[in-house]
Tab-separated table of C-alpha atoms in Angstrom:
chain	number	residue	atom	x	y	z
A	1	ASN	CA	0.000	0.000	0.000
A	2	TRP	CA	1.302	3.402	-0.894
A	3	GLU	CA	-0.041	6.892	-1.345
A	4	LEU	CA	0.619	9.548	-3.944
A	5	HIS	CA	0.888	13.082	-2.631
A	6	GLY	CA	0.449	16.069	-4.897
A	7	THR	CA	1.814	19.554	-4.379
A	8	SER	CA	0.193	22.093	-2.109
A	9	LYS	CA	-2.346	24.546	-3.511
A	10	GLY	CA	-3.591	28.047	-2.913
A	11	SER	CA	-1.872	30.317	-0.404
A	12	ALA	CA	0.351	27.510	0.909
A	13	ALA	CA	1.732	26.895	-2.568
A	14	ALA	CA	2.297	30.611	-3.182
A	15	ALA	CA	4.121	30.957	0.129
A	16	HIS	CA	6.334	27.939	-0.622
A	17	VAL	CA	7.300	29.288	-4.060
A	18	ALA	CA	8.009	32.774	-2.680
A	19	SER	CA	10.172	31.353	0.116
A	20	PHE	CA	12.160	29.094	-2.228
A	21	VAL	CA	12.707	31.895	-4.754
A	22	ALA	CA	13.927	34.223	-1.996
A	23	ARG	CA	16.592	31.677	-1.001
A	24	ALA	CA	17.530	31.185	-4.672
A	25	ILE	CA	17.971	34.944	-5.105
A	26	SER	CA	20.345	34.968	-2.138
A	27	THR	CA	22.367	32.256	-3.873
A	28	GLU	CA	22.576	34.361	-7.049
A	29	ARG	CA	24.080	37.213	-5.040
A	30	VAL	CA	26.713	34.955	-3.530
A	31	ILE	CA	27.653	33.622	-6.976
A	32	ALA	CA	27.894	37.138	-8.416
A	33	ALA	CA	30.458	38.075	-5.761
A	34	HIS	CA	32.907	35.351	-6.806
A	35	PRO	CA	36.299	36.925	-7.633
A	36	ASP	CA	36.655	35.039	-10.934
A	37	PRO	CA	33.904	36.329	-13.280
A	38	HIS	CA	34.190	33.373	-15.660
A	39	VAL	CA	33.686	30.974	-12.759
A	40	ALA	CA	30.741	33.064	-11.544
A	41	PHE	CA	29.086	32.994	-14.974
A	42	THR	CA	29.601	29.238	-15.317
A	43	LEU	CA	27.975	28.663	-11.917
A	44	LEU	CA	25.186	31.040	-12.860
A	45	ARG	CA	24.497	29.237	-16.116
A	46	PHE	CA	24.890	25.584	-15.148
A	47	CYS	CA	24.263	25.420	-11.389
A	48	SER	CA	21.841	28.245	-10.739
A	49	SER	CA	19.498	30.477	-12.783
A	50	GLY	CA	16.480	28.552	-14.087
A	51	CYS	CA	17.768	25.077	-13.278
A	52	VAL	CA	17.025	25.519	-9.551
A	53	ILE	CA	13.480	26.705	-10.278
A	54	TYR	CA	12.361	24.205	-12.923
A	55	HIS	CA	10.760	21.820	-10.436
A	56	LEU	CA	8.683	24.713	-9.068
A	57	MET	CA	7.635	25.711	-12.570
A	58	ARG	CA	6.463	22.171	-13.320
A	59	SER	CA	4.740	21.697	-9.982
A	60	PHE	CA	3.111	25.054	-9.287
A	61	GLY	CA	2.962	26.882	-12.609
A	62	PRO	CA	3.374	30.646	-13.108
A	63	HIS	CA	4.133	32.837	-10.101
A	64	GLU	CA	4.964	36.522	-9.731
A	65	ALA	CA	8.153	35.622	-7.819
A	66	TYR	CA	9.743	34.256	-11.004
A	67	ARG	CA	10.108	37.749	-12.434
A	68	ARG	CA	12.036	38.824	-9.340
A	69	PHE	CA	14.227	35.772	-9.795
A	70	ASP	CA	14.875	36.627	-13.464
A	71	GLU	CA	15.853	40.161	-12.468
A	72	ALA	CA	18.230	38.758	-9.844
A	73	VAL	CA	19.890	36.533	-12.464
A	74	LEU	CA	20.423	39.509	-14.781
A	75	ASP	CA	21.737	41.576	-11.855
A	76	ALA	CA	24.183	38.773	-11.041
A	77	LEU	CA	25.323	38.705	-14.685
A	78	ARG	CA	25.895	42.457	-14.665
A	79	GLN	CA	27.829	42.265	-11.407
A	80	CYS	CA	30.078	39.312	-12.243
A	81	ALA	CA	30.892	40.629	-15.731
A	82	SER	CA	31.100	44.313	-14.696
A	83	LEU	CA	28.586	45.237	-17.384
A	84	PRO	CA	26.907	48.633	-17.785
A	85	ALA	CA	23.184	49.010	-17.170
A	86	PHE	CA	20.933	47.309	-19.719
A	87	ASN	CA	18.963	49.852	-21.741
A	88	GLY	CA	15.687	48.424	-23.024
A	89	ASN	CA	14.784	44.767	-23.454
A	90	ALA	CA	17.202	43.716	-26.199
A	91	THR	CA	20.140	42.738	-23.971
A	92	PRO	CA	18.039	40.830	-21.374
A	93	LEU	CA	16.252	38.981	-24.182
A	94	GLN	CA	19.560	37.950	-25.738
A	95	ALA	CA	20.939	36.834	-22.376
A	96	GLN	CA	17.832	34.687	-21.832
A	97	LEU	CA	18.008	32.985	-25.223
A	98	PRO	CA	19.624	29.548	-25.606
A	99	ALA	CA	23.224	29.596	-26.806
A	100	ARG	CA	22.170	28.134	-30.175
A	101	HIS	CA	20.238	31.366	-30.799
A	102	GLY	CA	23.167	33.564	-29.806
A	103	GLY	CA	22.118	33.941	-26.174
A	104	LEU	CA	23.734	33.043	-22.865
A	105	GLY	CA	21.350	30.269	-21.831
A	106	LEU	CA	20.006	32.179	-18.794
A	107	ARG	CA	16.402	31.331	-19.629
A	108	SER	CA	13.577	33.385	-18.185
A	109	THR	CA	11.646	31.374	-15.599
A	110	ALA	CA	8.674	33.741	-15.872
A	111	THR	CA	8.411	33.122	-19.616
A	112	HIS	CA	8.954	29.361	-19.508
A	113	ALA	CA	6.879	28.580	-16.405
A	114	PRO	CA	3.547	28.215	-18.272
A	115	ALA	CA	5.152	25.887	-20.833
A	116	ALA	CA	6.762	23.766	-18.106
A	117	PHE	CA	3.493	23.568	-16.149
A	118	ILE	CA	1.459	22.543	-19.190
A	119	ALA	CA	3.943	19.796	-20.074
A	120	SER	CA	3.929	18.513	-16.493
A	121	LEU	CA	0.155	18.468	-16.165
A	122	CYS	CA	-0.387	16.780	-19.514
A	123	ALA	CA	2.078	14.078	-18.522
A	124	SER	CA	0.297	13.681	-15.166
A	125	ARG	CA	-3.036	13.210	-16.892
A	126	LEU	CA	-1.609	10.312	-18.865
A	127	ILE	CA	-0.063	8.634	-15.822
A	128	ALA	CA	-2.954	9.101	-13.388
A	129	PRO	CA	-5.331	6.488	-14.870
A	130	LEU	CA	-2.547	3.905	-14.921
A	131	ILE	CA	-1.956	4.107	-11.190
A	132	ALA	CA	-5.441	5.027	-9.981
A	133	ASN	CA	-6.404	1.416	-9.236
A	134	ASN	CA	-3.570	1.129	-6.710
A	135	LEU	CA	-4.521	4.254	-4.788
A	136	SER	CA	-7.197	4.974	-2.269
A	137	SER	CA	-7.305	8.563	-3.481
A	138	LEU	CA	-5.792	10.454	-6.387
A	139	PRO	CA	-4.559	14.040	-6.041
A	140	ALA	CA	-6.620	16.468	-8.059
A	141	ILE	CA	-5.194	17.498	-11.416
A	142	PRO	CA	-6.031	21.070	-12.464
A	143	ASP	CA	-8.770	21.403	-15.026
A	144	ASP	CA	-8.682	22.932	-18.504
A	145	ALA	CA	-9.389	26.402	-17.133
A	146	ARG	CA	-6.100	26.339	-15.224
A	147	LEU	CA	-4.254	25.188	-18.324
A	148	ALA	CA	-5.916	27.828	-20.483
A	149	SER	CA	-4.840	30.440	-17.951
A	150	CYS	CA	-1.233	29.313	-18.353
A	151	VAL	CA	-1.444	29.791	-22.096
A	152	SER	CA	-2.939	33.265	-21.814
A	153	GLN	CA	-0.623	34.565	-19.074
A	154	SER	CA	2.567	34.778	-21.105
A	155	LEU	CA	2.612	32.345	-24.012
A	156	SER	CA	0.032	34.529	-25.753
A	157	LEU	CA	2.926	36.948	-26.375
A	158	TYR	CA	4.320	34.307	-28.726
A	159	PRO	CA	1.488	32.969	-30.960
A	160	ALA	CA	3.414	30.015	-32.399
A	161	ALA	CA	4.267	28.706	-28.940
A	162	ALA	CA	0.741	29.375	-27.677
A	163	ALA	CA	-0.745	27.369	-30.561
A	164	LEU	CA	1.526	24.440	-29.783
A	165	ALA	CA	0.616	24.689	-26.096
A	166	GLN	CA	-3.080	24.501	-26.923
A	167	ALA	CA	-2.484	21.469	-29.151
A	168	ARG	CA	-0.728	19.747	-26.237
A	169	ILE	CA	-3.684	20.517	-23.944
A	170	ASP	CA	-6.159	19.169	-26.501
A	171	ASN	CA	-4.110	15.998	-26.903
A	172	PRO	CA	-1.939	15.262	-23.829
A	173	ALA	CA	-0.464	12.208	-25.578
A	174	LEU	CA	1.545	14.445	-27.913
A	175	GLU	CA	5.277	14.190	-27.190
A	176	GLU	CA	5.966	17.833	-27.930
A	177	THR	CA	7.896	19.087	-24.913
A	178	LYS	CA	11.225	19.675	-26.692
A	179	ARG	CA	9.494	21.114	-29.729
A	180	PHE	CA	7.534	23.316	-27.334
A	181	GLN	CA	10.748	24.744	-25.877
A	182	ARG	CA	12.363	25.214	-29.292
A	183	THR	CA	9.279	27.010	-30.636
A	184	LEU	CA	9.187	29.325	-27.638
A	185	SER	CA	12.904	30.107	-28.018
A	186	ARG	CA	12.466	30.834	-31.742
A	187	SER	CA	9.526	33.108	-30.962
A	188	ILE	CA	11.607	35.085	-28.447
A	189	ASP	CA	14.447	35.246	-30.982
A	190	ASP	CA	12.045	36.578	-33.632
A	191	THR	CA	10.786	39.218	-31.199
A	192	LEU	CA	14.345	40.336	-30.514
A	193	ARG	CA	15.203	40.546	-34.211
A	194	GLU	CA	12.093	42.500	-35.213
A	195	THR	CA	13.642	45.760	-34.047
A	196	ALA	CA	17.290	44.764	-34.415
A	197	LEU	CA	19.692	46.790	-36.545
A	198	PRO	CA	21.990	45.126	-39.133
A	199	ASN	CA	24.911	45.085	-36.677
A	200	ASP	CA	22.669	43.336	-34.118
A	201	HIS	CA	21.654	40.701	-36.677
A	202	ALA	CA	25.307	40.157	-37.523
A	203	ARG	CA	26.225	39.810	-33.857
A	204	LEU	CA	23.366	37.416	-33.037
A	205	ASN	CA	24.132	35.205	-36.036
A	206	SER	CA	27.811	35.043	-35.172
A	207	CYS	CA	27.115	34.359	-31.479
A	208	ALA	CA	24.791	31.524	-32.512
A	209	GLY	CA	27.684	29.996	-34.442
A	210	SER	CA	30.077	30.157	-31.491
A	211	SER	CA	27.969	28.819	-28.631
A	212	ALA	CA	30.754	26.427	-27.584
A	213	LEU	CA	32.664	29.403	-26.179
A	214	LEU	CA	30.115	29.557	-23.337
A	215	GLY	CA	30.969	26.043	-22.176
A	216	LEU	CA	34.751	26.205	-21.926
A	217	PRO	CA	36.194	23.756	-19.387
A	218	HIS	CA	38.034	25.139	-16.380
A	219	PRO	CA	41.855	24.943	-16.489
A	220	ASP	CA	41.773	22.623	-13.457
A	221	ASP	CA	40.057	20.064	-15.732
A	222	VAL	CA	41.708	20.916	-19.069
A	223	PRO	CA	45.036	22.742	-18.670
A	224	GLN	CA	44.968	24.114	-22.227
A	225	SER	CA	41.474	25.555	-21.838
A	226	LEU	CA	40.867	29.046	-23.203
A	227	TRP	CA	39.501	30.089	-19.809
A	228	LEU	CA	39.219	33.877	-19.662
A	229	THR	CA	40.987	35.955	-17.038
A	230	PRO	CA	39.127	38.465	-14.812
A	231	SER	CA	40.260	41.270	-17.118
A	232	GLU	CA	39.296	39.434	-20.336
A	233	PHE	CA	35.877	38.087	-19.391
A	234	PRO	CA	34.033	41.446	-19.036
A	235	LEU	CA	35.267	42.487	-22.498
A	236	PHE	CA	34.195	39.149	-23.988
A	237	MET	CA	30.727	39.401	-22.446
A	238	ALA	CA	30.177	43.066	-23.341
A	239	HIS	CA	31.219	42.395	-26.941
A	240	ARG	CA	28.928	39.368	-27.175
A	241	LEU	CA	25.941	41.329	-25.830
A	242	GLY	CA	26.581	44.394	-27.982
A	243	LEU	CA	27.414	46.640	-25.018
A	244	PRO	CA	30.136	49.316	-24.860
A	245	VAL	CA	33.581	48.062	-23.868
A	246	THR	CA	34.759	51.561	-22.931
A	247	ALA	CA	33.059	54.751	-21.806
A	248	ASN	CA	33.916	56.997	-24.755
A	249	ALA	CA	35.147	56.870	-28.337
A	250	ALA	CA	38.628	58.247	-29.007
A	251	ALA	CA	41.028	58.816	-31.879
A	252	CYS	CA	43.043	55.683	-32.659
A	253	THR	CA	46.724	56.386	-32.088
A	254	LEU	CA	47.906	53.054	-33.524
A	255	CYS	CA	46.871	53.263	-37.169
A	256	LYS	CA	47.668	55.751	-39.910
A	257	ASN	CA	44.079	56.300	-41.030
A	258	SER	CA	43.111	58.844	-38.337
A	259	ALA	CA	40.266	56.495	-37.454
A	260	ILE	CA	38.031	56.708	-34.408
A	261	ALA	CA	38.248	53.861	-31.912
A	262	ASP	CA	34.546	53.460	-31.148
A	263	LYS	CA	33.332	52.507	-27.681
A	264	TYR	CA	32.013	49.132	-28.926
A	265	GLY	CA	35.475	47.988	-29.987
A	266	VAL	CA	34.598	47.475	-33.668
A	267	HIS	CA	37.568	49.476	-34.965
A	268	SER	CA	39.958	47.955	-32.425
A	269	LEU	CA	39.209	44.459	-33.737
A	270	SER	CA	40.097	45.542	-37.284
A	271	CYS	CA	42.947	47.948	-36.599
A	272	ILE	CA	46.182	46.765	-38.189
A	273	GLY	CA	48.325	48.851	-35.871
A	274	ASN	CA	47.413	47.166	-32.575
A	275	GLY	CA	48.556	43.687	-33.580
A	276	VAL	CA	45.381	41.923	-32.416
A	277	ARG	CA	44.549	40.514	-35.839
A	278	THR	CA	48.009	39.055	-36.271
A	279	THR	CA	48.056	37.578	-32.769
A	280	VAL	CA	44.660	35.889	-33.212
A	281	HIS	CA	45.572	34.669	-36.706
A	282	HIS	CA	48.776	33.052	-35.446
A	283	ALA	CA	46.930	31.471	-32.510
A	284	ILE	CA	44.431	29.816	-34.869
A	285	ARG	CA	47.206	28.721	-37.234
A	286	ASP	CA	49.218	27.198	-34.386
A	287	THR	CA	46.155	25.429	-32.973
A	288	GLY	CA	45.417	23.903	-36.367
A	289	ASN	CA	49.056	22.856	-36.689
A	290	SER	CA	48.998	21.214	-33.217
A	291	LEU	CA	45.763	19.337	-33.968
A	292	ALA	CA	47.180	18.092	-37.257
A	293	SER	CA	50.346	16.929	-35.527
A	294	LEU	CA	48.396	15.034	-32.861
A	295	ALA	CA	46.279	13.489	-35.618
A	296	GLY	CA	49.468	12.120	-37.221
A	297	TYR	CA	49.485	14.315	-40.318
A	298	ALA	CA	53.113	15.563	-39.940
A	299	PRO	CA	52.086	19.154	-40.786
A	300	ARG	CA	54.338	21.797	-42.286
A	301	LYS	CA	53.876	25.380	-41.182
A	302	GLU	CA	53.740	28.221	-43.731
A	303	PRO	CA	54.685	26.133	-46.789
A	304	LEU	CA	55.477	27.760	-50.121
A	305	ILE	CA	53.213	26.491	-52.891
A	306	PRO	CA	55.419	24.896	-55.613
A	307	ASN	CA	56.080	27.096	-58.658
A	308	SER	CA	54.401	30.004	-56.880
A	309	THR	CA	55.184	32.896	-54.567
A	310	LEU	CA	52.131	32.156	-52.408
A	311	ARG	CA	52.295	30.678	-48.923
A	312	GLY	CA	49.596	29.017	-46.872
A	313	ASP	CA	49.513	28.507	-43.126
A	314	VAL	CA	49.606	24.720	-42.637
A	315	LEU	CA	50.115	21.845	-45.091
A	316	ILE	CA	48.866	18.400	-44.108
A	317	ARG	CA	48.818	15.033	-45.846
A	318	LYS	CA	46.207	12.356	-45.323
A	319	GLY	CA	46.742	9.332	-47.498
A	320	ALA	CA	47.412	10.597	-51.017
A	321	THR	CA	45.682	13.941	-50.417
A	322	TRP	CA	47.636	17.092	-49.669
A	323	THR	CA	45.557	19.841	-48.048
A	324	LEU	CA	46.675	23.424	-47.600
A	325	ILE	CA	45.002	25.182	-44.668
A	326	ASP	CA	44.932	28.959	-44.791
A	327	THR	CA	43.540	30.800	-41.790
A	328	ALA	CA	41.958	34.213	-41.391
A	329	VAL	CA	39.951	36.235	-38.871
A	330	VAL	CA	37.275	38.657	-40.081
A	331	ASN	CA	35.453	41.316	-38.106
A	332	ALA	CA	31.751	40.422	-38.270
A	333	SER	CA	30.784	43.894	-37.007
A	334	GLY	CA	33.059	45.780	-39.410
A	335	PRO	CA	31.617	47.632	-42.418
A	336	THR	CA	33.259	45.227	-44.888
A	337	HIS	CA	31.667	42.065	-43.479
A	338	ILE	CA	28.564	43.124	-41.567
A	339	GLU	CA	26.132	42.510	-44.438
A	340	ASN	CA	27.309	38.919	-44.927
A	341	ALA	CA	27.361	38.290	-41.176
A	342	ALA	CA	23.775	39.541	-40.883
A	343	ALA	CA	22.610	37.249	-43.697
A	344	GLU	CA	23.447	33.899	-42.051
A	345	THR	CA	25.344	32.251	-39.222
A	346	GLY	CA	29.051	32.409	-40.046
A	347	GLY	CA	28.233	34.447	-43.147
A	348	ALA	CA	31.213	36.773	-42.865
A	349	ALA	CA	33.662	33.874	-42.561
A	350	THR	CA	32.013	31.907	-45.377
A	351	HIS	CA	32.122	34.893	-47.741
A	352	TYR	CA	35.787	35.587	-46.979
A	353	ALA	CA	36.655	31.931	-47.562
A	354	LYS	CA	35.509	32.392	-51.166
A	355	LYS	CA	38.161	35.086	-51.581
A	356	LYS	CA	40.753	32.623	-50.298
A	357	HIS	CA	39.726	30.191	-53.025
A	358	GLU	CA	39.981	32.918	-55.668
A	359	HIS	CA	43.480	33.738	-54.470
A	360	TYR	CA	44.907	30.231	-53.959
A	361	ASP	CA	42.920	27.689	-55.994
A	362	GLU	CA	44.828	27.994	-59.264
A	363	ALA	CA	48.243	27.589	-57.644
A	364	CYS	CA	47.029	24.741	-55.397
A	365	LYS	CA	45.490	22.893	-58.334
A	366	ALA	CA	48.752	23.126	-60.274
A	367	ALA	CA	50.595	21.666	-57.267
A	368	GLY	CA	48.052	18.869	-56.789
A	369	TRP	CA	46.916	20.314	-53.458
A	370	LYS	CA	43.464	21.030	-52.094
A	371	LEU	CA	42.770	24.338	-50.328
A	372	THR	CA	40.634	24.425	-47.169
A	373	PRO	CA	40.186	27.901	-45.677
A	374	LEU	CA	39.959	27.993	-41.886
A	375	VAL	CA	38.166	31.308	-41.422
A	376	VAL	CA	36.411	32.504	-38.265
A	377	ASP	CA	34.887	35.819	-37.302
A	378	THR	CA	35.607	37.925	-34.236
A	379	PHE	CA	32.768	36.266	-32.291
A	380	GLY	CA	34.146	32.793	-33.009
A	381	ALA	CA	31.718	31.670	-35.741
A	382	GLY	CA	33.406	29.685	-38.496
A	383	GLY	CA	32.716	29.440	-42.209
A	384	THR	CA	31.089	26.412	-43.802
A	385	GLU	CA	34.465	24.757	-44.471
A	386	ALA	CA	35.933	25.391	-41.015
A	387	SER	CA	33.733	23.064	-38.953
A	388	PRO	CA	34.179	19.937	-41.140
A	389	LEU	CA	37.949	20.460	-41.141
A	390	LEU	CA	38.172	20.852	-37.364
A	391	ARG	CA	35.842	17.895	-36.841
A	392	GLU	CA	38.002	15.690	-39.062
A	393	LEU	CA	41.166	16.755	-37.255
A	394	ALA	CA	39.587	16.138	-33.851
A	395	ASN	CA	38.237	12.695	-34.876
A	396	ASP	CA	41.593	11.567	-36.254
A	397	MET	CA	43.389	12.942	-33.210
A	398	GLY	CA	40.986	11.039	-30.937
A	399	ALA	CA	41.433	7.821	-32.914
A	400	ARG	CA	45.213	8.110	-32.785
A	401	CYS	CA	45.485	9.175	-29.142
A	402	GLY	CA	42.704	6.943	-27.857
A	403	THR	CA	40.499	9.805	-26.584
């Protein structure tokens, strides 16, 4: 004999949710005060934020306390990354989007609570009849009016998600939970992009193509991790969210073009005089060379193409195929590449890779080599040829090293 106990209802439920959220907000403040901002953000994303509230969302549904919790998460993000105040809704919306949409994965509990509650209740309705015979009493499951209220409270802001929610209510047997979440995320993304400028579209597309940067392992686990220092992380986060990286614009003293170093860092990422482009280029080249070496390709760095004056960055041989890798970094927010970056994920890198082919293909063909451009933009998004190349190198390295 056993009994099934449901969650509390009414004022008791509201008090429980409010109490739990208050403790969770206190935890956010402790995390935000961590001296290493990258550690603080990682804790915020993977060990706090919405993940500590999801069971409440599924059990009790929407609650006004969730909005306070969302505000506390954004406050913690601002504090740990030393970010300026968020003006308007664009930055919070981006922060709350999944990484695959260019966000930070700090999902809004207030927005997702109705969806989580509907999914939970529909699943409960399917399970209840199966176990009813073994119970002396069955906890009450909210009726359709409660479900309809969940749809109208916030999902009505996003018609596509609301329609899917109603379909799930009408037919609880539908296995649509993941599709539900994806549709809601796309709807929020569409809302953000409706008023976005071309540079915002370019930034969001490029961030969506570099979501892996948000999940870097800590150096204690992977010594060669690209973990960001306390001085680097705020710049990385401000750039990713489209926020100023400095208070005021100023004349650039490093280049000969009398250019203005804007407060968003767009010029600084393209300026030839500061050496950033060369440093990043060499870092990517050397990483590709190291991967190729570990994969057993015996790479050659900066080879001269036979019967030509052109040089690539890394030459590798796999079987009978010689592949020349040529790397480049393009500024997705710069005037030269912003249109292509705004058109598609990794668009700036993909477009620049075509120029590499125009420059090298004839000489490579004459030498019996194949050219593969390894081009990424300043947010980390790669061109269409970059990902397959890196995946092949990583697979062969894993097969050779047993990892």
